[in-house]
Amino acid sequence: MKRAGPVPKPGGPEEHEAVVPDGERVFIGLGANLGDARTAVAQALDALAALPQTRLVAVSRLYRSAPVDAQGPDFVNAVAELRTGLTPRDLLSALQAIEHAHGRERPHRNAPRTLDLDLLLYGQRVVEEPGLALPHPRLHERAFVLLPLAELAPELEHPRLGPLAAFRERVAAQPIQALA
């Protein structure tokens, strides 16, 4: 897995560029804390790269973080940047299908998980619909989101809150460690 940089697409970039010449700039949070979490995150990245009308642009380093508002083992986290022609709802459905394929269960809120894929930002869109909130409502409160996001896009702005860099100091006490 390439870190904090371009990720080549199978079939060559020229072939994929023709399918997704442009697309909305999207950020996905990845996490797992059950089973082989590193492998689950790596396989999820492969699945993201294979989505139709979508190009995997960059991936942050992996991080280890303690669960927030939950119990269980530490998480392995990362953030991926995509360009996609999928609608927010279609992308969310694809993310949930990837989670399901990895055995994700939802017995209760913040339960440990084999794989968690969060749609963090979809361009500068603000969406509040049943089952879909954009930007992710807690992304600015989580070190495991803000640090990987800063690797990929230090200038990134939240459509309602402004520069996300302003929130990194607020999460500095949350336990998080970059993995080798």
XYZ file of C-alpha atoms in Angstrom:
180
model
C 0.000 0.000 0.000
C 1.418 3.369 -0.962
C 1.186 5.995 1.716
C 0.217 9.648 1.450
C 0.621 9.680 -2.282
C -0.928 8.658 -5.577
C -2.179 5.096 -5.771
C -1.982 3.444 -9.192
C -5.136 1.841 -10.528
C -5.024 -1.618 -12.134
C -5.191 -1.291 -15.898
C -3.016 1.814 -15.919
C -3.886 5.421 -15.153
C -4.679 6.277 -18.768
C -7.415 3.653 -18.933
C -8.951 4.722 -15.636
C -8.649 8.447 -16.360
C -10.913 7.926 -19.357
C -13.558 6.435 -17.049
C -13.216 9.082 -14.318
C -11.746 12.210 -15.944
C -12.889 14.338 -13.058
C -15.103 13.589 -10.178
C -15.954 14.874 -6.797
C -13.090 14.978 -4.291
C -14.100 12.599 -1.524
C -12.450 11.442 1.702
C -13.175 8.081 3.321
C -12.191 7.121 6.868
C -11.151 3.491 7.303
C -10.886 1.644 10.592
C -10.921 -1.838 12.089
C -10.341 -3.282 15.545
C -11.371 -6.933 15.249
C -9.429 -9.714 13.560
C -6.490 -8.773 11.340
C -7.226 -5.051 11.226
C -4.293 -4.114 8.951
C -5.343 -6.681 6.379
C -8.971 -5.552 6.550
C -7.938 -1.938 5.879
C -5.651 -2.997 2.995
C -8.428 -5.105 1.438
C -10.891 -2.241 1.843
C -8.493 0.042 -0.041
C -8.393 -2.499 -2.875
C -12.196 -2.561 -2.883
C -12.358 1.252 -2.977
C -9.961 1.273 -5.935
C -12.247 -1.161 -7.763
C -15.443 0.880 -7.369
C -17.027 2.004 -10.643
C -16.594 5.645 -11.674
C -14.017 6.005 -8.901
C -10.272 6.567 -8.689
C -8.246 6.042 -5.513
C -5.989 9.115 -5.410
C -4.058 8.849 -2.145
C -3.913 7.018 1.166
C -2.591 8.244 4.501
C -0.270 6.265 6.739
C -1.853 3.751 9.054
C -2.504 4.846 12.627
C -3.304 3.015 15.851
C -5.900 4.750 18.016
C -7.861 3.948 21.131
C -11.624 3.595 20.720
C -13.534 6.841 21.275
C -16.775 6.573 23.270
C -16.436 2.785 23.170
C -14.660 -0.245 24.593
C -12.516 -2.816 22.819
C -9.111 -3.213 21.202
C -7.280 -0.339 19.556
C -8.222 0.543 15.996
C -6.078 0.628 12.901
C -7.131 3.737 10.956
C -6.370 5.515 7.706
C -7.976 8.011 5.347
C -8.294 7.612 1.585
C -8.850 10.338 -0.984
C -11.007 9.413 -3.964
C -12.345 11.057 -7.076
C -15.768 9.668 -7.893
C -18.703 10.095 -10.182
C -20.941 8.138 -7.810
C -23.610 10.062 -5.954
C -23.167 10.389 -2.181
C -25.961 7.857 -1.584
C -24.511 5.374 -4.117
C -21.045 5.744 -2.614
C -22.422 5.181 0.892
C -24.199 2.027 -0.325
C -20.935 0.793 -1.865
C -19.071 1.465 1.405
C -21.675 -0.459 3.371
C -21.441 -3.372 0.911
C -17.656 -3.477 1.428
C -18.172 -3.463 5.210
C -20.727 -6.258 4.926
C -18.340 -8.337 2.786
C -15.818 -8.048 5.642
C -18.286 -9.335 8.230
C -19.313 -5.975 9.678
C -22.107 -6.302 12.202
C -23.921 -3.476 13.947
C -25.131 -4.957 17.265
C -24.989 -1.551 18.987
C -23.575 1.932 18.523
C -19.748 2.058 18.620
C -19.419 -1.733 18.768
C -16.009 -3.183 17.852
C -15.822 -3.792 14.110
C -14.099 -5.877 11.511
C -14.237 -2.863 9.180
C -15.653 0.636 9.376
C -15.826 2.901 6.324
C -17.023 6.453 6.917
C -17.877 8.929 4.187
C -16.155 11.965 5.731
C -16.388 14.630 3.048
C -17.955 14.695 -0.397
C -16.549 17.849 -1.929
C -18.082 20.759 -0.097
C -21.563 19.247 -0.055
C -23.731 19.486 3.018
C -26.342 16.728 3.177
C -28.703 15.882 6.017
C -30.907 12.960 5.064
C -32.001 9.832 6.893
C -28.922 7.585 6.990
C -26.611 10.126 5.326
C -24.952 13.164 6.903
C -22.252 15.127 5.084
C -19.778 16.136 6.202
C -19.459 13.368 8.781
C -20.895 14.979 11.929
C -17.939 14.125 14.203
C -14.954 14.266 11.860
C -13.618 17.436 13.500
C -13.687 15.750 16.948
C -11.528 12.727 16.086
C -7.725 12.613 15.979
C -7.906 9.368 13.972
C -9.624 11.372 11.221
C -7.899 14.755 11.458
C -4.285 13.534 11.478
C -4.590 11.288 8.405
C -6.643 13.964 6.629
C -3.892 16.514 7.307
C -1.368 14.212 5.600
C -3.445 14.152 2.443
C -4.874 17.671 2.410
C -3.477 20.057 5.038
C -5.499 22.924 3.551
C -8.821 21.076 3.716
C -11.856 23.044 4.861
C -15.088 21.858 6.378
C -18.001 23.447 4.483
C -19.538 24.768 7.700
C -16.659 24.989 10.194
C -13.787 26.272 8.046
C -10.180 25.034 8.108
C -9.878 21.612 9.708
C -6.332 22.405 10.850
C -7.900 24.606 13.524
C -9.357 21.504 15.208
C -6.186 19.421 15.489
C -5.125 21.068 18.752
C -8.502 20.201 20.282
C -7.902 16.473 19.721
C -4.230 16.440 20.759
C -4.992 14.499 23.977
C -6.591 11.584 22.100
C -4.213 8.584 21.990
C -3.005 7.999 18.435
C 0.232 6.651 16.964
C 1.471 6.423 13.372
C 2.357 2.830 12.454
C 5.475 1.852 10.541
